Amino acid sequence: MAFQKAVKGTILVGGGALASVLGLSQFAHYRRKQVNLAYVQAAECVSEPVNREPPSREAQLLSLQNTAEFDILVIGGGATGCGCALDAVTRGLKTALVERDDFSSGTSSRSTKLIHGGVRYLQKAIMKLDIEQYRMVKEALHERANLLEIAPHLSAPLPIMLPVYKWWQLPYYWVGIKLYDLVAGSNCLKSSYVLSKSRALEHFPMLQKDKLVGAIVYYDGQHNDARMNLAIALTAARYGAATANYMEVVSLLKKTDPHTGKERVSGARCKDVLTGQEFDVRAKCVINATGPFTDTVRKMDDKNAAAICQPSAGVHIVMPGYYSPESMGLLDPATSDGRVIFFLPWQKMTIAGTTDTPTDITHHPIPSEEDINFILNEVRNYLSCDVEVRRGDVLAAWSGIRPLVTDPKSADTQSISRNHVVDISESGLITIAGGKWTTYRSMAEDTINAAIKTHNLKAGPSRTVGLFLQGGKDWSPTLYIRLVQDYGLESEVAQHLAATYGDKAFEVAKMASVTGKRWPIVGVRLVSEFPYIEAEVKYGIKEYACTAVDMISRRTRLAFLNVQAAEEALPRIVELMGRELNWDDYKKEEELETARKFLYYEMGYKSRSEQLTDRSEISLLPSDIDRYKKRFHKFDADQKGFITIVDVQRVLESINVQMDENTLHEILNEVDLNKNGQVELNEFLQLMSAIQKGRVSGSRLAILMKTAEENLDRRVPIPVDRSCGGLLPDQLPMVQLVLACIPLA
């Protein structure tokens, strides 16, 4: 009852008397109009951006060096830090922001990609009668609506199915989800609904059928998190904030307050990570928005400062798009260990996650094999037995560190709220910690309010509600059609550009290279199975991309979608960036090596590659071993015990197939475990054993050899390109045989 009263009171706050006169439905309509009006008023209060385009990084560095004193200096270029910079600069405050790495290089690019209020937080609020959790959900649902409004190209509502396997759970979950709608009020995206078993399977045919009672579908938002973070940073830069990535804070500057005699933080000593140059940036107020590294900056201010953050690691995996419907997510509300797992379509792939375990703070979090297998096992529990969930289908994996606000004595990170805390030190350093992606704007508003009050800054109220982010103002769902018609882009590429850059997509299209084909006219792809084009590399540099890692992970999302595709695109990306940034050969090689290490350790390539090693066991039936030996010996005609590029070329020529030698080298190198330039029989049997166990999928060599064996007598050409490009009409029936189209994971 106490919670029900709290809910009712909060929903009607500021309008209880009016609601009693108008009735709830009319009151809701009135509130919706009031919210929309607030959006318009907020937008009108803000002057036009001072820059049509964000200034170059060089110009931003000059601004940081030559400005005598800023009102606000924000440390941290994640969602919250960039949100603080945007909130401050649109209030008329002279604002600077520095980030040690790239914008969104940390937690903000490694989320579940949801914009949500938090169904499970509402459940905790109900079960524990926790008004604080309830208020957090209420705030997040308001922010969800605002974010969908101000960045429509980067975000959209997503229906999420909650499957029910026990009759008693149906009313239980239905009440909970309806409360979620109720708390959202006028900000409810779409009303939730119940599905019968048959209808649930129509919407999600991969679902486990046995004992399924029905399902409940509710709506939350989904976004491209790194691009959203970047849009906030670019918008702040356009409004006049001096923002710079790859600027590390070496130490905090302090001066003595003449009135109190106490030391006050007055800026920071900054180092350009790319050049090594150091200089001071002075400011009346310094804001610490460094996420998991919050306590590191706090200890720069006071070495005795108590820790206020407890980091928690969340691992996600990406699987092929066929694991989920294109427009329906799945929520597992109670996993085997009590966590929550989401299974969501994203960028035509499928995301599954997340875990939630205590971790150490590191700049380079690595997804563990244990966490990857935990997620896979949970996915298996909810998918039909007809769908084989294979370890080899993990195309990418990553770990993000959440900066949870906690009591340092607490050991159970699952029970910790994502509520944010604004902390003000004795020397005036303002720290914003905790919170969640969805509430970045309200967190920024609270932080700047505290800064204004603490440091006596002259500024009005926050103006970011309803303020369009970069690319959002003139975007429309049909914008991509103009890109196709005006520039001759492929429809898939045009849709991608519109959804990534919004109304700025035309600028990218203008940079696109001519393909030399009849169609598409422009838009050379970086890799054939993804819609990213070379022009995005050039445009990404205008968006402050400084390294190849920036390009594959945050300007494009290749690293998060498919690590092998990202690795294949790297040489061309480095070549294009080198041309624009005047890199010499040494720098290009350094960028390639750094990016490959990033993919190997941080994006799951290491875990993938360890599925097939020279220590892998061979567990095959004798009949299978005989069959695979016969296949191998069709290539090893001389009975050497190994095959080389020459052997494969000989077989391919016998069936009239020409293949680029570099491509052939790549295919053999995937299986050459001891890297001696040849594939031995034992390595081939290890590969086939790993494929049978599901640890490896889409091996191009295995599929090439199988298809060659089946077609040697018929002399049918074998398409082996990983993207299935270049097929002739009479080769199209072969596509279903050539699983080389499926990227390795």
XYZ file of C-alpha atoms in Angstrom, residues 3-704:
702
model
C 4.295 1.860 -2.622
C 0.911 2.290 -4.330
C 0.420 5.587 -2.562
C 3.913 6.647 -3.558
C 3.244 5.764 -7.195
C -0.078 7.564 -7.245
C 1.322 10.626 -5.556
C 4.274 10.853 -7.881
C 2.274 10.419 -11.041
C -0.059 13.236 -10.081
C 2.564 15.538 -8.597
C 1.948 19.141 -9.569
C -1.459 18.313 -10.996
C -3.386 16.252 -8.477
C -6.200 18.769 -8.125
C -6.419 19.244 -11.878
C -6.465 15.478 -12.402
C -9.402 15.112 -10.042
C -11.367 17.658 -12.112
C -10.361 16.541 -15.608
C -10.147 12.805 -14.977
C -7.045 10.713 -15.586
C -7.341 10.407 -19.384
C -7.873 14.149 -19.917
C -5.119 14.900 -17.422
C -2.718 12.622 -19.296
C -3.563 14.460 -22.538
C -2.967 17.794 -20.795
C 0.400 16.579 -19.437
C 1.436 15.344 -22.891
C 0.720 18.768 -24.365
C 2.601 20.335 -21.472
C 5.659 18.120 -22.086
C 5.638 18.890 -25.812
C 5.390 22.593 -25.047
C 8.380 22.294 -22.709
C 10.360 20.746 -25.553
C 9.580 23.686 -27.821
C 10.302 26.275 -25.167
C 13.630 24.687 -24.289
C 14.708 24.595 -27.909
C 13.716 28.203 -28.492
C 15.724 29.410 -25.497
C 18.947 28.163 -27.032
C 20.689 30.356 -29.565
C 21.841 28.828 -32.827
C 25.159 26.947 -32.746
C 28.149 29.239 -33.122
C 29.742 26.809 -35.593
C 28.035 25.307 -38.627
C 30.465 22.406 -38.318
C 32.520 21.312 -35.306
C 35.937 23.024 -35.331
C 38.974 20.875 -36.119
C 40.867 19.219 -33.286
C 43.780 21.601 -33.913
C 41.457 24.597 -33.491
C 40.064 23.103 -30.292
C 43.563 22.628 -28.876
C 44.395 26.262 -29.613
C 41.225 27.304 -27.818
C 42.194 25.223 -24.779
C 45.674 26.760 -24.708
C 44.761 30.375 -25.408
C 41.665 30.837 -23.232
C 42.682 32.565 -20.040
C 40.042 30.858 -17.918
C 36.993 28.706 -18.637
C 33.903 28.661 -16.478
C 33.689 24.863 -16.661
C 36.323 22.217 -17.413
C 34.913 18.711 -17.789
C 37.231 15.721 -17.457
C 35.842 12.716 -19.324
C 34.377 12.291 -22.807
C 31.781 9.606 -22.142
C 28.043 10.199 -22.318
C 27.896 11.985 -18.955
C 30.957 14.160 -19.544
C 29.816 15.238 -23.005
C 26.332 15.798 -21.584
C 27.819 18.115 -18.944
C 29.709 20.056 -21.627
C 26.567 20.449 -23.741
C 24.442 21.491 -20.762
C 27.025 24.052 -19.650
C 27.744 25.616 -23.044
C 24.049 25.988 -23.905
C 23.569 27.940 -20.671
C 26.170 30.419 -21.891
C 29.059 29.153 -19.785
C 32.555 29.129 -21.265
C 33.130 25.381 -21.445
C 36.020 22.987 -22.074
C 36.175 19.186 -22.133
C 39.193 16.867 -22.250
C 39.239 13.093 -22.718
C 42.325 10.903 -22.285
C 41.263 8.479 -25.030
C 38.552 8.870 -27.664
C 35.000 10.047 -27.050
C 32.953 7.044 -25.876
C 36.027 4.819 -25.763
C 35.049 3.377 -22.392
C 31.781 2.201 -20.907
C 29.572 4.425 -23.067
C 30.330 2.420 -26.236
C 30.026 -0.991 -24.539
C 26.444 -0.942 -23.329
C 23.449 -3.169 -24.114
C 22.379 -0.462 -26.623
C 19.097 0.093 -24.759
C 17.481 3.389 -23.757
C 15.340 2.169 -20.908
C 13.818 2.958 -17.560
C 14.808 -0.392 -16.090
C 12.104 -3.027 -15.721
C 14.086 -4.864 -13.057
C 14.642 -1.656 -11.068
C 10.887 -1.138 -10.977
C 10.518 -4.727 -9.766
C 12.979 -4.007 -6.944
C 11.137 -0.799 -6.125
C 7.895 -2.750 -5.790
C 9.298 -5.710 -3.877
C 11.315 -3.572 -1.457
C 8.990 -0.541 -1.395
C 12.035 1.484 -2.441
C 10.952 4.995 -3.416
C 14.488 5.883 -4.549
C 14.476 3.079 -7.141
C 11.027 4.163 -8.265
C 12.133 7.766 -8.774
C 15.113 6.562 -10.775
C 12.817 4.572 -13.098
C 10.461 7.533 -13.438
C 13.335 9.853 -14.321
C 14.817 7.349 -16.788
C 11.501 6.938 -18.599
C 11.256 10.707 -19.055
C 14.821 10.800 -20.345
C 14.098 7.877 -22.652
C 11.333 9.870 -24.343
C 13.570 12.926 -24.660
C 16.472 10.983 -26.164
C 14.227 9.365 -28.767
C 12.997 12.861 -29.612
C 16.350 14.653 -29.951
C 18.230 11.928 -31.874
C 15.599 10.138 -33.978
C 18.182 8.904 -36.490
C 20.221 7.092 -33.836
C 17.374 5.693 -31.745
C 14.005 3.999 -32.083
C 11.438 2.134 -29.977
C 12.014 -1.630 -29.777
C 9.434 -4.241 -28.749
C 10.870 -6.726 -26.238
C 9.257 -10.095 -25.575
C 9.140 -11.645 -22.147
C 8.313 -15.352 -22.685
C 6.236 -17.040 -19.968
C 6.552 -20.756 -19.184
C 4.338 -21.020 -16.087
C 0.679 -20.001 -15.916
C 1.021 -18.196 -12.594
C 3.776 -15.979 -14.039
C 1.496 -14.547 -16.713
C -0.558 -12.263 -14.408
C 2.527 -11.556 -12.271
C 4.600 -10.258 -15.196
C 1.602 -8.591 -16.813
C 0.974 -6.467 -13.720
C 4.662 -5.543 -13.525
C 4.881 -4.519 -17.176
C 1.619 -2.559 -16.974
C 3.049 -0.685 -13.992
C 6.055 0.113 -16.207
C 3.672 1.651 -18.758
C 1.830 3.479 -15.991
C 4.978 4.971 -14.501
C 5.986 6.193 -17.984
C 2.655 8.013 -18.224
C 2.599 10.336 -21.230
C 6.122 9.155 -22.079
C 4.959 5.589 -22.710
C 6.246 4.600 -26.152
C 3.549 2.017 -26.920
C 1.269 0.043 -24.664
C 2.408 -3.454 -23.677
C 0.312 -6.462 -24.667
C -0.084 -10.205 -24.116
C 0.486 -12.835 -26.811
C -0.809 -16.374 -26.963
C 1.673 -19.205 -27.483
C 0.979 -19.391 -31.216
C 1.236 -15.629 -31.694
C 4.450 -15.506 -29.655
C 5.997 -18.124 -31.939
C 4.876 -16.155 -35.003
C 6.767 -13.101 -33.739
C 9.755 -15.069 -32.405
C 9.921 -18.419 -34.263
C 13.307 -19.318 -32.715
C 11.707 -19.462 -29.252
C 11.657 -22.626 -27.156
C 8.170 -24.117 -27.681
C 8.005 -26.685 -24.883
C 5.902 -25.558 -21.914
C 5.505 -22.068 -23.412
C 2.316 -20.501 -22.061
C 2.420 -17.168 -23.856
C 4.402 -13.948 -23.804
C 4.213 -10.294 -22.834
C 5.603 -7.625 -25.145
C 6.638 -4.202 -23.876
C 8.545 -1.302 -25.463
C 11.841 0.348 -24.667
C 14.263 2.350 -26.770
C 17.378 1.200 -28.611
C 20.279 3.285 -29.924
C 23.750 3.286 -31.435
C 25.535 4.147 -28.201
C 28.975 5.267 -29.433
C 27.467 7.340 -32.234
C 25.006 8.872 -29.754
C 27.876 9.824 -27.441
C 29.742 11.319 -30.382
C 26.639 13.278 -31.432
C 26.504 14.854 -27.955
C 30.193 15.792 -28.164
C 29.858 17.228 -31.675
C 26.777 19.216 -30.667
C 28.640 20.699 -27.698
C 31.518 21.637 -30.020
C 29.136 23.321 -32.462
C 27.674 25.393 -29.622
C 31.146 26.617 -28.697
C 32.628 24.127 -26.225
C 36.361 23.489 -26.586
C 36.356 19.689 -26.701
C 39.447 17.555 -27.313
C 39.995 13.819 -27.270
C 43.396 12.282 -26.520
C 44.034 14.943 -23.870
C 45.092 13.369 -20.578
C 44.823 15.163 -17.244
C 48.235 14.803 -15.605
C 47.388 16.725 -12.442
C 44.878 19.187 -11.030
C 45.791 22.855 -10.608
C 45.025 24.598 -7.333
C 45.142 28.103 -5.947
C 44.466 29.632 -2.568
C 41.094 31.274 -2.068
C 41.829 34.819 -0.757
C 38.585 34.879 1.247
C 38.885 31.524 3.033
C 42.597 30.779 2.743
C 41.775 27.261 1.500
C 43.092 25.642 -1.635
C 40.609 25.416 -4.516
C 40.834 23.400 -7.717
C 41.433 25.894 -10.534
C 42.070 23.776 -13.610
C 44.195 20.912 -14.858
C 47.575 20.217 -16.359
C 46.826 18.454 -19.651
C 48.952 16.365 -21.991
C 48.273 15.773 -25.671
C 48.613 11.981 -25.874
C 49.351 12.159 -29.617
C 52.199 14.695 -29.469
C 53.330 14.732 -25.843
C 52.757 18.496 -25.528
C 51.647 19.681 -22.082
C 49.875 22.872 -21.041
C 47.559 24.211 -18.340
C 43.818 24.639 -18.791
C 42.397 26.950 -16.152
C 38.768 26.978 -15.078
C 36.579 28.312 -12.283
C 35.054 24.850 -11.864
C 36.396 21.371 -12.699
C 33.988 18.469 -13.174
C 35.117 14.874 -12.793
C 33.011 12.707 -15.138
C 35.422 9.837 -15.681
C 33.143 6.868 -15.046
C 35.085 3.895 -13.635
C 38.115 6.162 -13.114
C 36.195 8.535 -10.849
C 38.262 7.730 -7.786
C 41.531 8.181 -9.698
C 40.707 11.851 -10.348
C 39.327 12.310 -6.839
C 42.657 11.124 -5.431
C 44.460 13.699 -7.614
C 42.484 16.241 -5.592
C 42.810 14.491 -2.226
C 44.994 11.398 -1.887
C 42.975 10.377 1.185
C 39.603 10.527 -0.580
C 37.448 7.467 0.095
C 36.375 5.350 -2.856
C 32.779 5.948 -3.919
C 32.654 3.638 -6.972
C 32.617 -0.125 -7.165
C 33.219 -1.302 -10.743
C 31.154 -4.074 -12.284
C 31.939 -5.831 -15.572
C 29.226 -6.467 -18.130
C 30.044 -8.792 -21.033
C 28.066 -8.863 -24.293
C 28.373 -11.057 -27.345
C 27.288 -10.508 -30.941
C 25.863 -13.339 -33.034
C 24.495 -13.534 -36.589
C 21.199 -11.810 -37.260
C 19.348 -15.074 -37.874
C 19.374 -15.799 -34.140
C 16.603 -13.241 -33.569
C 13.783 -11.536 -35.498
C 14.697 -8.196 -37.079
C 12.345 -6.172 -34.897
C 11.736 -8.081 -31.663
C 13.996 -8.426 -28.642
C 13.851 -10.979 -25.848
C 14.220 -10.597 -22.077
C 15.193 -13.475 -19.813
C 14.052 -12.089 -16.429
C 15.582 -14.821 -14.287
C 18.734 -16.576 -15.452
C 20.260 -19.568 -13.697
C 22.139 -17.268 -11.320
C 19.476 -14.580 -10.967
C 20.804 -12.093 -13.516
C 18.874 -10.605 -16.427
C 19.829 -11.417 -20.024
C 18.722 -9.401 -23.072
C 18.703 -10.920 -26.550
C 18.291 -8.073 -29.030
C 18.484 -7.342 -32.759
C 20.992 -4.563 -33.452
C 22.559 -3.367 -36.705
C 21.224 -6.544 -38.418
C 23.062 -8.696 -35.888
C 21.996 -10.101 -32.511
C 23.333 -8.874 -29.162
C 23.147 -11.067 -26.077
C 24.088 -9.931 -22.579
C 24.886 -8.882 -20.033
C 26.783 -10.289 -17.098
C 27.233 -8.332 -13.889
C 30.293 -9.242 -11.844
C 32.742 -7.299 -9.658
C 35.949 -6.428 -11.500
C 39.197 -4.527 -11.267
C 39.469 -1.189 -13.054
C 41.418 -1.338 -16.298
C 41.708 0.726 -19.458
C 41.397 -2.424 -21.549
C 38.680 -4.768 -20.215
C 38.699 -8.235 -21.789
C 35.653 -10.502 -22.179
C 36.294 -13.833 -20.460
C 35.517 -17.221 -21.980
C 33.546 -18.054 -18.830
C 31.200 -15.095 -19.322
C 30.811 -15.813 -23.044
C 29.809 -19.410 -22.319
C 27.436 -18.303 -19.546
C 25.568 -16.098 -22.018
C 25.508 -18.850 -24.652
C 24.073 -21.335 -22.159
C 21.317 -18.911 -21.160
C 20.501 -18.289 -24.813
C 20.231 -22.055 -25.376
C 17.625 -22.269 -22.611
C 15.288 -19.911 -24.483
C 15.835 -20.934 -28.101
C 14.299 -23.885 -29.909
C 16.299 -27.102 -30.009
C 16.142 -26.710 -33.808
C 18.544 -23.762 -33.438
C 22.061 -24.937 -32.633
C 23.689 -22.248 -30.512
C 27.357 -22.533 -31.435
C 30.392 -20.969 -29.789
C 31.753 -20.432 -33.280
C 28.877 -18.078 -34.070
C 30.146 -15.449 -31.633
C 31.267 -12.742 -34.047
C 32.444 -10.266 -31.411
C 32.471 -9.927 -27.636
C 33.288 -7.093 -25.301
C 33.364 -6.163 -21.642
C 32.269 -2.792 -20.296
C 32.966 -1.521 -16.786
C 29.981 0.065 -15.080
C 30.762 2.747 -12.481
C 28.266 1.746 -9.798
C 27.768 3.930 -6.746
C 28.018 1.735 -3.695
C 28.883 1.345 -0.060
C 32.552 0.198 -0.181
C 31.631 -2.660 2.207
C 29.037 -4.080 -0.202
C 30.079 -7.210 -2.100
C 26.871 -7.813 -4.066
C 27.022 -5.599 -7.154
C 23.774 -7.016 -8.576
C 21.727 -5.257 -5.902
C 23.315 -1.861 -6.469
C 21.220 0.863 -8.055
C 22.508 2.848 -11.024
C 21.497 6.037 -9.206
C 23.931 8.874 -9.659
C 25.712 10.926 -7.017
C 27.020 14.484 -7.315
C 29.894 14.905 -4.865
C 31.635 18.190 -4.053
C 35.060 18.053 -2.430
C 36.433 20.614 0.023
C 38.546 22.100 -2.754
C 35.548 22.487 -5.071
C 36.083 19.483 -7.399
C 32.665 18.311 -8.552
C 32.300 14.593 -9.230
C 29.378 12.997 -11.046
C 29.352 9.216 -10.541
C 27.012 6.306 -11.096
C 23.816 6.643 -13.092
C 23.071 5.009 -16.428
C 23.299 5.808 -20.139
C 19.637 6.768 -20.438
C 19.826 9.439 -17.747
C 23.025 11.140 -18.942
C 21.155 14.412 -19.633
C 19.499 14.729 -16.219
C 22.798 13.744 -14.579
C 24.502 16.531 -16.502
C 21.782 18.998 -15.501
C 22.187 18.123 -11.798
C 25.965 18.446 -12.110
C 25.925 21.855 -13.776
C 23.327 23.077 -11.267
C 25.726 22.065 -8.493
C 28.629 23.765 -10.300
C 26.710 27.031 -10.669
C 25.689 27.020 -7.018
C 29.082 26.012 -5.615
C 31.196 28.351 -7.731
C 28.752 31.267 -8.053
C 28.610 31.064 -11.842
C 26.143 33.197 -13.730
C 23.853 31.013 -15.837
C 20.207 30.184 -16.266
C 18.380 26.856 -16.103
C 19.245 23.841 -18.240
C 18.185 24.100 -21.888
C 18.928 20.620 -23.189
C 15.430 19.120 -23.015
C 14.253 18.956 -26.625
C 17.577 20.224 -27.997
C 18.338 18.243 -31.166
C 21.675 16.484 -31.315
C 23.944 16.568 -34.359
C 22.118 15.150 -37.366
C 18.681 14.941 -35.771
C 16.969 18.201 -36.660
C 16.202 17.618 -40.347
C 16.230 13.833 -40.348
C 13.185 11.961 -41.625
C 12.468 8.245 -42.134
C 12.534 8.761 -45.911
C 15.781 10.751 -46.024
C 17.674 7.744 -47.387
C 15.563 7.806 -50.581
C 17.030 11.192 -51.480
C 20.515 9.759 -50.973
C 19.741 6.953 -53.416
C 18.157 9.277 -55.977
C 20.595 12.193 -55.722
C 23.893 10.327 -55.370
C 23.363 6.825 -56.745
C 24.067 4.990 -53.483
C 22.887 1.455 -52.783
C 19.672 1.436 -50.787
C 21.306 -0.462 -47.898
C 24.209 1.996 -47.767
C 21.842 4.980 -47.963
C 19.746 3.632 -45.089
C 22.882 3.092 -43.030
C 24.167 6.628 -43.682
C 20.798 8.177 -42.810
C 20.588 6.130 -39.591
C 24.168 6.979 -38.607
C 24.607 10.629 -39.598
C 21.031 11.879 -39.875
C 20.808 15.071 -41.909
C 24.626 15.082 -42.148
C 24.481 11.977 -44.373
C 24.531 14.198 -47.465
C 27.994 15.434 -46.509
C 29.251 11.859 -46.349
C 27.596 11.052 -49.689
C 29.386 14.004 -51.318
C 32.704 12.449 -50.307
C 31.837 9.001 -51.677
C 34.095 7.563 -54.386
C 32.821 6.485 -57.787
C 32.565 2.690 -57.972
C 33.091 2.366 -61.731
C 30.027 0.138 -61.905
C 26.664 0.706 -63.488
C 25.153 0.517 -59.990
C 25.792 1.741 -57.392
C 27.355 4.828 -58.915
C 29.171 5.896 -55.736
C 29.958 4.306 -52.388
C 32.876 1.855 -52.291
C 32.402 -0.486 -49.338
C 35.104 -1.161 -46.766
C 33.973 -4.790 -46.508
C 31.413 -6.299 -48.806
C 28.898 -7.617 -46.253
C 28.555 -4.369 -44.270
C 27.235 -1.019 -45.570
C 30.215 1.032 -44.341
C 31.884 2.956 -47.169
C 35.307 4.537 -47.631
C 33.881 8.052 -47.450
C 33.051 7.445 -43.779
C 36.750 7.187 -43.016
C 37.369 10.634 -44.468
C 34.323 12.039 -42.696
C 35.304 10.298 -39.451
C 38.466 12.383 -39.301
C 36.251 15.495 -39.302
C 34.520 13.875 -36.310
C 37.830 13.831 -34.399
C 38.864 10.244 -35.224
C 42.616 10.079 -34.629
C 43.403 6.366 -34.759
C 42.370 3.243 -36.653
C 40.744 1.945 -33.451
C 38.538 5.063 -33.361
C 37.409 4.269 -36.874
C 36.621 0.562 -36.543
C 34.942 0.807 -33.157
C 33.252 4.195 -32.738
C 32.956 6.029 -36.099
C 31.936 2.772 -37.722
C 30.858 -0.137 -35.486
C 32.660 -2.885 -37.393
C 34.655 -4.086 -34.376
C 31.458 -4.516 -32.377
C 29.713 -6.398 -35.182
C 32.358 -8.731 -36.566
C 35.988 -8.770 -35.509
C 37.158 -10.593 -38.618
C 35.442 -8.129 -40.938
C 37.022 -5.286 -38.941
C 40.454 -6.865 -39.330
C 39.929 -7.276 -43.073
C 38.967 -3.599 -43.394
C 41.944 -2.363 -41.361
C 44.579 -2.080 -44.119
C 42.309 0.036 -46.310
C 41.193 2.157 -43.343
C 44.802 2.805 -42.336
C 45.691 3.652 -45.929
C 42.846 6.184 -46.176
C 43.581 7.725 -42.760
C 47.280 7.873 -43.550
C 46.550 9.803 -46.715
C 44.405 12.335 -44.835
C 46.636 12.640 -41.749
C 50.026 12.363 -43.515
C 51.126 9.192 -41.732
C 54.462 7.699 -42.739
C 54.950 3.937 -43.197
C 56.088 3.463 -39.598
C 52.965 5.174 -38.255
C 50.719 3.106 -40.520
C 52.281 -0.131 -39.296
C 51.951 1.045 -35.697
C 48.254 1.796 -36.208
C 47.669 -1.620 -37.777
C 49.383 -3.381 -34.893
C 47.526 -1.394 -32.217
C 44.156 -1.995 -33.876
C 44.821 -5.724 -34.236
C 45.710 -5.941 -30.534
C 42.477 -4.117 -29.717
C 40.460 -6.638 -31.743
C 42.389 -9.578 -30.334
C 42.068 -8.716 -26.650
C 39.149 -6.312 -26.170
C 36.720 -7.433 -28.876
C 36.859 -11.192 -28.399
C 39.190 -12.210 -31.224
C 41.479 -13.946 -28.690
C 38.622 -16.024 -27.293
C 37.542 -16.908 -30.829
C 41.010 -17.931 -31.946
C 41.489 -20.097 -28.863
C 38.630 -22.309 -30.006
C 41.107 -23.849 -32.456
C 44.703 -24.259 -31.252
C 47.511 -26.741 -31.692
C 46.381 -28.214 -28.365
C 42.775 -28.767 -29.481
C 41.573 -32.326 -29.006
C 40.407 -34.461 -31.904
C 37.206 -36.209 -30.852
C 35.813 -37.733 -34.032
C 34.290 -41.101 -34.788
C 36.564 -43.462 -36.751
C 34.178 -43.220 -39.706
C 34.419 -39.406 -39.633
C 38.215 -39.552 -39.475
C 38.313 -41.807 -42.545
C 35.938 -39.495 -44.415
C 37.962 -36.379 -43.613
C 41.246 -38.102 -44.473
C 39.882 -38.952 -47.939
C 38.845 -35.320 -48.408
C 42.268 -34.103 -47.287
C 44.097 -36.477 -49.646
C 42.186 -35.113 -52.647
C 44.279 -32.000 -52.068
C 47.395 -33.767 -50.781
C 47.866 -35.845 -53.923
C 51.543 -36.519 -53.134
C 50.694 -37.954 -49.690
C 53.026 -35.462 -47.983
C 50.846 -35.216 -44.887
C 50.193 -31.499 -45.433
C 48.748 -29.126 -48.029
C 50.047 -25.778 -49.246
C 48.756 -22.951 -51.396
C 50.126 -24.793 -54.444
C 48.044 -27.882 -53.639
C 44.861 -25.868 -53.260
C 45.540 -23.896 -56.439
C 46.044 -27.153 -58.360
C 42.630 -28.482 -57.279
C 40.898 -25.183 -57.965
C 42.412 -24.955 -61.446
C 41.142 -28.443 -62.197
C 37.605 -27.182 -61.675
C 38.235 -23.876 -63.469
C 38.384 -21.597 -60.442
C 40.759 -18.648 -60.226
C 41.501 -17.224 -56.788
C 43.626 -14.331 -55.635
C 46.776 -15.664 -53.965
C 46.431 -13.298 -50.991
C 42.894 -14.537 -50.363
C 44.085 -18.117 -50.557
C 46.874 -17.373 -48.099
C 44.334 -15.874 -45.660
C 42.117 -18.967 -45.939
C 44.957 -21.376 -45.137
C 46.356 -19.124 -42.417
C 43.068 -19.426 -40.490
C 43.818 -23.138 -39.981
C 47.628 -23.127 -39.964
C 47.973 -23.383 -36.190
C 51.768 -23.612 -35.972
C 52.169 -20.919 -38.670
C 54.604 -22.880 -40.817
C 52.920 -22.020 -44.115
C 51.120 -25.348 -44.529
C 48.051 -27.129 -43.171
C 48.875 -30.556 -41.805
C 46.458 -33.475 -41.595
C 46.316 -33.200 -37.815
C 45.420 -29.489 -38.052
C 42.662 -30.286 -40.537
C 41.219 -32.975 -38.231
C 41.381 -30.540 -35.289
C 39.427 -28.055 -37.390
C 36.731 -30.575 -38.314
C 36.436 -31.704 -34.697
C 36.002 -28.095 -33.528
C 33.350 -27.541 -36.207
C 31.407 -30.610 -35.079
C 31.470 -29.346 -31.493
C 30.224 -25.908 -32.572
C 33.335 -24.105 -31.345
C 34.183 -22.985 -34.876
C 31.793 -22.033 -37.668
C 32.129 -20.675 -41.181
C 35.647 -22.001 -41.855
C 36.387 -21.097 -45.447
C 38.947 -23.866 -45.904
C 36.607 -26.556 -44.579
C 33.796 -25.431 -46.844
C 36.069 -24.977 -49.849
